[in-house]
Amino acid sequence: MPAFTLRFLIKICCFACLTVQVGAQQPFECDGKLYFVASNGPNSSLLLGISKDSSLKAQPVISTVAPDIAHKITAIGYNVRDNFIYGLERFSLNLIRIGSDGIVQNLGVPPNLDQNLEYFAGDVRPQGGALLVIGREPGGNDKALYTINLQPPHYAGLASIVSDEPVRIADMAIDPVFGSFVGFDEIKKRLVKLTTGGNVTSIHYEPQAQLGALGALFFDRWGNLYGVDSGGDQNERLVFFNKFNGTVKKYFEGPGGSTTDGCSCPYRIELYKKIEPEFVVPCSDVTVTYQFHNTAGIPYGQLTMEDEFPPTFVVKDVVKALPSSGTIDGFGTNTLEISGMEVLLDSNFFSIRVNVGEFSGTYAGQAWTSGLPLGLGVDLPSDNPRTFVIDDPTPLTVADTGSVILEREPKICPGSVATLTAAAGGQSYLWSNGATTATTTVSEPGLHWVEVQGDCGIYRDTVLVELATPPTINLGNDLTVPFGQTITLTYSTNATGMPAFFWSASGATLGCTACPNPQAELLTPATFSVTVTDANGCTATDELNVTVNETRKIFFPNAFSPNGDGLNDTFYPQAAGNFLIKHLRVYDRWGGMIFEKTDGQVNDPAAGWDGTARGKRVDFGVYLWEAEIEFPDGKPERFGGDVMLAR
């Protein structure tokens, strides 16, 4: 039976066993999503999912996973062994298991768990199998760390919290890159480090007094640390931390709800397979490099990796040994097997030498690693790191007569040369222009040939080199823009296919340099330059000069009508740029301040006045206002006036 068929059957059997075990509950997927539990009633919760990419610029996407869970849930964590979320019921302290369908299974109160304590912070160990929860004296400080076995009888092991000063840890999470436990202390408003033995330290972490009740803490799969900052007022913020010093680096709009808790499955192990050279003649040697990237929170041992090559291939020897334990078998055959392998945290790589024999054509193959938990995929296929496709096989092309030259339709850019590359692994090379290396350049169109002497024979090939049509690119006319405006750079070009772009700027910072349409915020005059490269490797360049009108214009409406019709319901400042509102204050006719908003953004209605004071609608009439706006260069400016409120 082929190896891939056997692996497929094993996966089906494992899934069937899991389905029988959990009944109607459906497991989650360990896909890096952040999960957030919010209270939506005295004895109920909703489960939300937060999708976040590696960028700190994109607003997270928030979705509802389960709109109504009839339990008050706390101290949740994600178990990679079965892909379920575990936690405690807030008051009964029953251990519960949550499925992606919102179905909850009650597993009873864990034996030995102190029922006189309160539990808010929790997470599952990165290897799964145990939920860690912190017990707090009612109205007091943290006292104990319990490790609850997620297999019956769910016994809770005890370790005392040991800290130089009292702590109240709101939630904790496990760094997938370093494997360390991080928590947030409500007393000092700062991050702390924990150990499974209950030791707590806060060294290197700075207090963040601006945070409220941070009840949810989680890592994403890039090792970024997030928390949900909530004071229970329905105005949550998703906070991004600098995990090395504990400072808050950025805020995003939060998911809503109150009495929060959070968890994630940021863990993953990736296996990359690279073959060098990728284009050879028969009977050549190639180096196959396998690289594991482990951000699963812990090292994983006793793994097995297999890789099967075409029948003519022969595994010869080791180029770079394994960084950890493992037994390599398969020398002298076409199958590599490594058993008892340990994959350490971060990057691990090793290389072997393989002879391709008399094979010709393109081979694309994958290595497979087995022995991982369900959340990490059980069987892990290798990925080709040279493409953006996930889990795709790694190719190797073995040339024959008529296919020795890599470039099949080479073109010469005007005033330049074309590069021709022959398959590697030859003993000698001879080109039509007299070159004797594997690669040569030609400056004239026409027929060009090569002859390669390999270990298994002589290989010949001919290609026709043609003159390419040069590309053009135009950034348009020079511009004048308002101070602080963000512009998107556009162009027109005759380059076809998927051309590559390289942008540069003086006087401004580009949001990206290799994308088609970068953005830039204009505070000073700037010059932008772009070079486009087409499919033939030919290039064209153009420049754009932008001047800045340094008058700092902020528009404040002179009237608004907060009547709930969705039109002009809020009084807020507007501008061409994205500026900080240090404060916006509104006063009644007697000079009493009835509204204040700080640290908002212009163009954001949420940063404006909705026509209420102390929760009640105010009368129509004229009201005074004053504001302080801080511009991107750090300079503040004050504005003031009056606004008519009409119902």
PDB file of C-alpha atoms in Angstrom, residues 23-220:
ATOM      1  CA  GLY A  23     -20.543  13.144  20.309  1.00  0.00           C
ATOM      2  CA  ALA A  24     -22.340  16.176  18.936  1.00  0.00           C
ATOM      3  CA  GLN A  25     -19.572  18.627  19.780  1.00  0.00           C
ATOM      4  CA  GLN A  26     -17.538  19.860  16.834  1.00  0.00           C
ATOM      5  CA  PRO A  27     -13.827  20.653  17.317  1.00  0.00           C
ATOM      6  CA  PHE A  28     -12.179  23.954  16.419  1.00  0.00           C
ATOM      7  CA  GLU A  29      -9.306  24.347  13.975  1.00  0.00           C
ATOM      8  CA  CYS A  30      -5.880  25.399  15.237  1.00  0.00           C
ATOM      9  CA  ASP A  31      -5.680  28.175  12.644  1.00  0.00           C
ATOM     10  CA  GLY A  32      -4.293  31.025  14.725  1.00  0.00           C
ATOM     11  CA  LYS A  33      -7.667  32.627  15.455  1.00  0.00           C
ATOM     12  CA  LEU A  34      -8.049  34.420  18.798  1.00  0.00           C
ATOM     13  CA  TYR A  35     -11.100  33.435  20.870  1.00  0.00           C
ATOM     14  CA  PHE A  36     -12.887  35.780  23.236  1.00  0.00           C
ATOM     15  CA  VAL A  37     -15.619  34.974  25.758  1.00  0.00           C
ATOM     16  CA  ALA A  38     -17.912  37.822  26.796  1.00  0.00           C
ATOM     17  CA  SER A  39     -20.781  37.876  29.260  1.00  0.00           C
ATOM     18  CA  ASN A  40     -24.141  38.657  27.669  1.00  0.00           C
ATOM     19  CA  GLY A  41     -26.287  37.896  30.729  1.00  0.00           C
ATOM     20  CA  PRO A  42     -26.103  36.828  34.382  1.00  0.00           C
ATOM     21  CA  ASN A  43     -25.562  33.169  33.455  1.00  0.00           C
ATOM     22  CA  SER A  44     -24.679  33.195  29.776  1.00  0.00           C
ATOM     23  CA  SER A  45     -21.811  34.083  27.456  1.00  0.00           C
ATOM     24  CA  LEU A  46     -21.073  34.510  23.790  1.00  0.00           C
ATOM     25  CA  LEU A  47     -17.959  33.237  22.038  1.00  0.00           C
ATOM     26  CA  LEU A  48     -16.318  35.492  19.467  1.00  0.00           C
ATOM     27  CA  GLY A  49     -13.484  34.848  17.037  1.00  0.00           C
ATOM     28  CA  ILE A  50     -10.851  37.449  16.207  1.00  0.00           C
ATOM     29  CA  SER A  51      -8.894  36.997  12.973  1.00  0.00           C
ATOM     30  CA  LYS A  52      -5.660  38.980  12.780  1.00  0.00           C
ATOM     31  CA  ASP A  53      -2.856  38.927  10.230  1.00  0.00           C
ATOM     32  CA  SER A  54       0.781  39.726  10.989  1.00  0.00           C
ATOM     33  CA  SER A  55       0.309  43.417  10.110  1.00  0.00           C
ATOM     34  CA  LEU A  56      -0.134  45.994  12.850  1.00  0.00           C
ATOM     35  CA  LYS A  57      -2.027  48.241  10.422  1.00  0.00           C
ATOM     36  CA  ALA A  58      -5.044  46.103   9.567  1.00  0.00           C
ATOM     37  CA  GLN A  59      -8.104  46.209  11.830  1.00  0.00           C
ATOM     38  CA  PRO A  60      -8.887  42.691  13.145  1.00  0.00           C
ATOM     39  CA  VAL A  61     -11.963  40.915  11.797  1.00  0.00           C
ATOM     40  CA  ILE A  62     -14.371  39.955  14.595  1.00  0.00           C
ATOM     41  CA  SER A  63     -16.994  37.233  14.098  1.00  0.00           C
ATOM     42  CA  THR A  64     -19.489  35.434  16.322  1.00  0.00           C
ATOM     43  CA  VAL A  65     -18.669  31.746  16.860  1.00  0.00           C
ATOM     44  CA  ALA A  66     -21.451  30.933  19.348  1.00  0.00           C
ATOM     45  CA  PRO A  67     -24.042  33.654  20.097  1.00  0.00           C
ATOM     46  CA  ASP A  68     -25.500  32.110  23.255  1.00  0.00           C
ATOM     47  CA  ILE A  69     -23.691  29.756  25.622  1.00  0.00           C
ATOM     48  CA  ALA A  70     -25.777  29.100  28.728  1.00  0.00           C
ATOM     49  CA  HIS A  71     -22.790  29.275  31.043  1.00  0.00           C
ATOM     50  CA  LYS A  72     -20.750  31.995  32.727  1.00  0.00           C
ATOM     51  CA  ILE A  73     -17.269  31.035  31.519  1.00  0.00           C
ATOM     52  CA  THR A  74     -13.790  31.958  32.720  1.00  0.00           C
ATOM     53  CA  ALA A  75     -10.142  30.781  32.639  1.00  0.00           C
ATOM     54  CA  ILE A  76     -10.355  29.339  29.116  1.00  0.00           C
ATOM     55  CA  GLY A  77      -7.574  27.684  27.116  1.00  0.00           C
ATOM     56  CA  TYR A  78      -7.177  25.839  23.798  1.00  0.00           C
ATOM     57  CA  ASN A  79      -6.200  22.147  23.876  1.00  0.00           C
ATOM     58  CA  VAL A  80      -4.080  21.108  20.863  1.00  0.00           C
ATOM     59  CA  ARG A  81      -4.670  17.416  21.600  1.00  0.00           C
ATOM     60  CA  ASP A  82      -8.360  17.465  20.689  1.00  0.00           C
ATOM     61  CA  ASN A  83      -8.982  21.003  19.328  1.00  0.00           C
ATOM     62  CA  PHE A  84     -11.523  21.964  22.012  1.00  0.00           C
ATOM     63  CA  ILE A  85     -11.583  24.955  24.367  1.00  0.00           C
ATOM     64  CA  TYR A  86     -11.627  24.193  28.100  1.00  0.00           C
ATOM     65  CA  GLY A  87     -12.474  26.464  31.020  1.00  0.00           C
ATOM     66  CA  LEU A  88     -14.339  26.765  34.308  1.00  0.00           C
ATOM     67  CA  GLU A  89     -17.876  27.830  35.051  1.00  0.00           C
ATOM     68  CA  ARG A  90     -17.596  31.078  36.973  1.00  0.00           C
ATOM     69  CA  PHE A  91     -19.604  30.065  40.065  1.00  0.00           C
ATOM     70  CA  SER A  92     -20.046  26.262  40.065  1.00  0.00           C
ATOM     71  CA  LEU A  93     -16.338  25.711  39.100  1.00  0.00           C
ATOM     72  CA  ASN A  94     -17.313  22.827  36.826  1.00  0.00           C
ATOM     73  CA  LEU A  95     -14.697  22.005  34.207  1.00  0.00           C
ATOM     74  CA  ILE A  96     -16.306  22.536  30.792  1.00  0.00           C
ATOM     75  CA  ARG A  97     -15.393  21.717  27.228  1.00  0.00           C
ATOM     76  CA  ILE A  98     -16.612  24.019  24.439  1.00  0.00           C
ATOM     77  CA  GLY A  99     -17.048  23.007  20.802  1.00  0.00           C
ATOM     78  CA  SER A 100     -16.934  25.222  17.742  1.00  0.00           C
ATOM     79  CA  ASP A 101     -20.721  24.754  17.497  1.00  0.00           C
ATOM     80  CA  GLY A 102     -21.205  26.349  20.933  1.00  0.00           C
ATOM     81  CA  ILE A 103     -22.155  23.050  22.578  1.00  0.00           C
ATOM     82  CA  VAL A 104     -20.758  22.763  26.122  1.00  0.00           C
ATOM     83  CA  GLN A 105     -20.007  19.523  27.938  1.00  0.00           C
ATOM     84  CA  ASN A 106     -19.939  19.621  31.748  1.00  0.00           C
ATOM     85  CA  LEU A 107     -17.037  17.542  33.103  1.00  0.00           C
ATOM     86  CA  GLY A 108     -17.701  18.172  36.807  1.00  0.00           C
ATOM     87  CA  VAL A 109     -15.705  19.966  39.492  1.00  0.00           C
ATOM     88  CA  PRO A 110     -12.043  18.849  39.324  1.00  0.00           C
ATOM     89  CA  PRO A 111     -11.026  16.883  42.443  1.00  0.00           C
ATOM     90  CA  ASN A 112      -8.718  18.859  44.781  1.00  0.00           C
ATOM     91  CA  LEU A 113      -9.687  22.246  43.278  1.00  0.00           C
ATOM     92  CA  ASP A 114     -10.211  24.719  46.139  1.00  0.00           C
ATOM     93  CA  GLN A 115     -13.839  25.839  45.809  1.00  0.00           C
ATOM     94  CA  ASN A 116     -13.319  28.745  48.211  1.00  0.00           C
ATOM     95  CA  LEU A 117     -11.171  30.551  45.649  1.00  0.00           C
ATOM     96  CA  GLU A 118     -12.156  32.519  42.551  1.00  0.00           C
ATOM     97  CA  TYR A 119     -10.694  31.724  39.126  1.00  0.00           C
ATOM     98  CA  PHE A 120     -10.211  34.221  36.306  1.00  0.00           C
ATOM     99  CA  ALA A 121      -6.874  33.469  34.581  1.00  0.00           C
ATOM    100  CA  GLY A 122      -6.252  30.255  32.675  1.00  0.00           C
ATOM    101  CA  ASP A 123      -4.634  28.598  29.692  1.00  0.00           C
ATOM    102  CA  VAL A 124      -3.894  25.102  28.437  1.00  0.00           C
ATOM    103  CA  ARG A 125      -0.303  23.895  28.310  1.00  0.00           C
ATOM    104  CA  PRO A 126       1.184  24.167  24.805  1.00  0.00           C
ATOM    105  CA  GLN A 127       1.459  20.364  24.562  1.00  0.00           C
ATOM    106  CA  GLY A 128      -2.188  20.105  25.636  1.00  0.00           C
ATOM    107  CA  GLY A 129      -3.649  17.764  28.210  1.00  0.00           C
ATOM    108  CA  ALA A 130      -3.802  20.148  31.188  1.00  0.00           C
ATOM    109  CA  LEU A 131      -5.608  23.415  31.985  1.00  0.00           C
ATOM    110  CA  LEU A 132      -3.690  25.830  34.221  1.00  0.00           C
ATOM    111  CA  VAL A 133      -5.863  28.134  36.361  1.00  0.00           C
ATOM    112  CA  ILE A 134      -4.973  30.685  39.029  1.00  0.00           C
ATOM    113  CA  GLY A 135      -6.997  30.732  42.272  1.00  0.00           C
ATOM    114  CA  ARG A 136      -7.653  34.071  43.962  1.00  0.00           C
ATOM    115  CA  GLU A 137      -8.943  34.739  47.448  1.00  0.00           C
ATOM    116  CA  PRO A 138     -12.367  36.446  47.147  1.00  0.00           C
ATOM    117  CA  GLY A 139     -11.744  40.180  47.015  1.00  0.00           C
ATOM    118  CA  GLY A 140      -8.032  39.497  47.585  1.00  0.00           C
ATOM    119  CA  ASN A 141      -4.907  38.380  45.756  1.00  0.00           C
ATOM    120  CA  ASP A 142      -3.790  35.311  43.837  1.00  0.00           C
ATOM    121  CA  LYS A 143      -2.926  32.378  46.038  1.00  0.00           C
ATOM    122  CA  ALA A 144      -2.583  29.143  44.044  1.00  0.00           C
ATOM    123  CA  LEU A 145      -1.857  27.739  40.575  1.00  0.00           C
ATOM    124  CA  TYR A 146      -3.774  24.565  39.737  1.00  0.00           C
ATOM    125  CA  THR A 147      -2.956  22.154  36.913  1.00  0.00           C
ATOM    126  CA  ILE A 148      -6.172  20.358  35.927  1.00  0.00           C
ATOM    127  CA  ASN A 149      -5.810  17.106  33.979  1.00  0.00           C
ATOM    128  CA  LEU A 150      -8.108  17.192  30.962  1.00  0.00           C
ATOM    129  CA  GLN A 151      -8.479  13.416  31.011  1.00  0.00           C
ATOM    130  CA  PRO A 152     -10.737  11.789  33.655  1.00  0.00           C
ATOM    131  CA  PRO A 153     -10.736  12.041  36.634  1.00  0.00           C
ATOM    132  CA  HIS A 154      -9.571  15.639  35.947  1.00  0.00           C
ATOM    133  CA  TYR A 155      -7.493  15.844  39.128  1.00  0.00           C
ATOM    134  CA  ALA A 156      -6.169  19.336  40.011  1.00  0.00           C
ATOM    135  CA  GLY A 157      -2.545  19.536  41.117  1.00  0.00           C
ATOM    136  CA  LEU A 158      -1.576  22.444  43.378  1.00  0.00           C
ATOM    137  CA  ALA A 159       1.339  24.889  43.392  1.00  0.00           C
ATOM    138  CA  SER A 160       1.421  28.026  45.552  1.00  0.00           C
ATOM    139  CA  ILE A 161       1.832  31.432  43.927  1.00  0.00           C
ATOM    140  CA  VAL A 162       5.262  32.782  44.890  1.00  0.00           C
ATOM    141  CA  SER A 163       5.819  36.488  44.219  1.00  0.00           C
ATOM    142  CA  ASP A 164       7.812  39.348  45.767  1.00  0.00           C
ATOM    143  CA  GLU A 165       4.595  41.382  45.988  1.00  0.00           C
ATOM    144  CA  PRO A 166       0.858  40.649  45.830  1.00  0.00           C
ATOM    145  CA  VAL A 167      -0.536  39.990  42.345  1.00  0.00           C
ATOM    146  CA  ARG A 168      -3.961  39.609  40.751  1.00  0.00           C
ATOM    147  CA  ILE A 169      -3.436  38.062  37.343  1.00  0.00           C
ATOM    148  CA  ALA A 170      -6.397  38.752  35.064  1.00  0.00           C
ATOM    149  CA  ASP A 171      -5.394  36.272  32.364  1.00  0.00           C
ATOM    150  CA  MET A 172      -2.338  34.469  31.088  1.00  0.00           C
ATOM    151  CA  ALA A 173      -1.036  33.150  27.768  1.00  0.00           C
ATOM    152  CA  ILE A 174       1.870  31.071  26.503  1.00  0.00           C
ATOM    153  CA  ASP A 175       4.390  32.467  24.023  1.00  0.00           C
ATOM    154  CA  PRO A 176       4.547  30.056  21.061  1.00  0.00           C
ATOM    155  CA  VAL A 177       8.076  31.177  20.136  1.00  0.00           C
ATOM    156  CA  PHE A 178       9.797  31.046  23.539  1.00  0.00           C
ATOM    157  CA  GLY A 179       7.429  28.787  25.486  1.00  0.00           C
ATOM    158  CA  SER A 180       7.206  31.245  28.397  1.00  0.00           C
ATOM    159  CA  PHE A 181       4.041  32.050  30.409  1.00  0.00           C
ATOM    160  CA  VAL A 182       2.933  35.698  30.453  1.00  0.00           C
ATOM    161  CA  GLY A 183       0.177  37.220  32.601  1.00  0.00           C
ATOM    162  CA  PHE A 184      -1.295  40.663  33.294  1.00  0.00           C
ATOM    163  CA  ASP A 185      -1.280  41.896  36.886  1.00  0.00           C
ATOM    164  CA  GLU A 186      -4.319  44.069  37.670  1.00  0.00           C
ATOM    165  CA  ILE A 187      -2.654  45.662  40.712  1.00  0.00           C
ATOM    166  CA  LYS A 188       0.401  47.191  39.022  1.00  0.00           C
ATOM    167  CA  LYS A 189      -1.154  47.222  35.528  1.00  0.00           C
ATOM    168  CA  ARG A 190       1.771  45.409  33.972  1.00  0.00           C
ATOM    169  CA  LEU A 191       2.801  42.124  32.420  1.00  0.00           C
ATOM    170  CA  VAL A 192       4.387  39.423  34.562  1.00  0.00           C
ATOM    171  CA  LYS A 193       6.107  36.124  33.840  1.00  0.00           C
ATOM    172  CA  LEU A 194       4.952  32.868  35.427  1.00  0.00           C
ATOM    173  CA  THR A 195       6.275  29.349  35.742  1.00  0.00           C
ATOM    174  CA  THR A 196       4.300  26.131  36.109  1.00  0.00           C
ATOM    175  CA  GLY A 197       5.690  26.022  39.652  1.00  0.00           C
ATOM    176  CA  GLY A 198       3.801  29.224  40.559  1.00  0.00           C
ATOM    177  CA  ASN A 199       6.728  31.685  40.525  1.00  0.00           C
ATOM    178  CA  VAL A 200       5.805  35.206  39.371  1.00  0.00           C
ATOM    179  CA  THR A 201       8.271  37.916  38.290  1.00  0.00           C
ATOM    180  CA  SER A 202       7.696  41.349  36.751  1.00  0.00           C
ATOM    181  CA  ILE A 203      11.272  42.307  35.870  1.00  0.00           C
ATOM    182  CA  HIS A 204      11.676  44.375  32.657  1.00  0.00           C
ATOM    183  CA  TYR A 205       7.914  45.034  32.379  1.00  0.00           C
ATOM    184  CA  GLU A 206       6.703  48.633  32.585  1.00  0.00           C
ATOM    185  CA  PRO A 207       3.347  49.576  34.204  1.00  0.00           C
ATOM    186  CA  GLN A 208       0.603  50.653  31.776  1.00  0.00           C
ATOM    187  CA  ALA A 209      -1.629  52.902  33.853  1.00  0.00           C
ATOM    188  CA  GLN A 210      -3.904  53.685  30.886  1.00  0.00           C
ATOM    189  CA  LEU A 211      -5.257  50.125  30.826  1.00  0.00           C
ATOM    190  CA  GLY A 212      -8.453  49.169  32.620  1.00  0.00           C
ATOM    191  CA  ALA A 213      -9.634  45.607  33.285  1.00  0.00           C
ATOM    192  CA  LEU A 214      -7.606  43.514  30.871  1.00  0.00           C
ATOM    193  CA  GLY A 215      -9.444  40.201  31.161  1.00  0.00           C
ATOM    194  CA  ALA A 216      -8.199  38.472  27.997  1.00  0.00           C
ATOM    195  CA  LEU A 217      -4.615  37.829  26.946  1.00  0.00           C
ATOM    196  CA  PHE A 218      -3.454  35.811  23.942  1.00  0.00           C
ATOM    197  CA  PHE A 219      -0.646  35.345  21.424  1.00  0.00           C
ATOM    198  CA  ASP A 220      -1.101  35.084  17.681  1.00  0.00           C
TER     199      ASP A 220
END
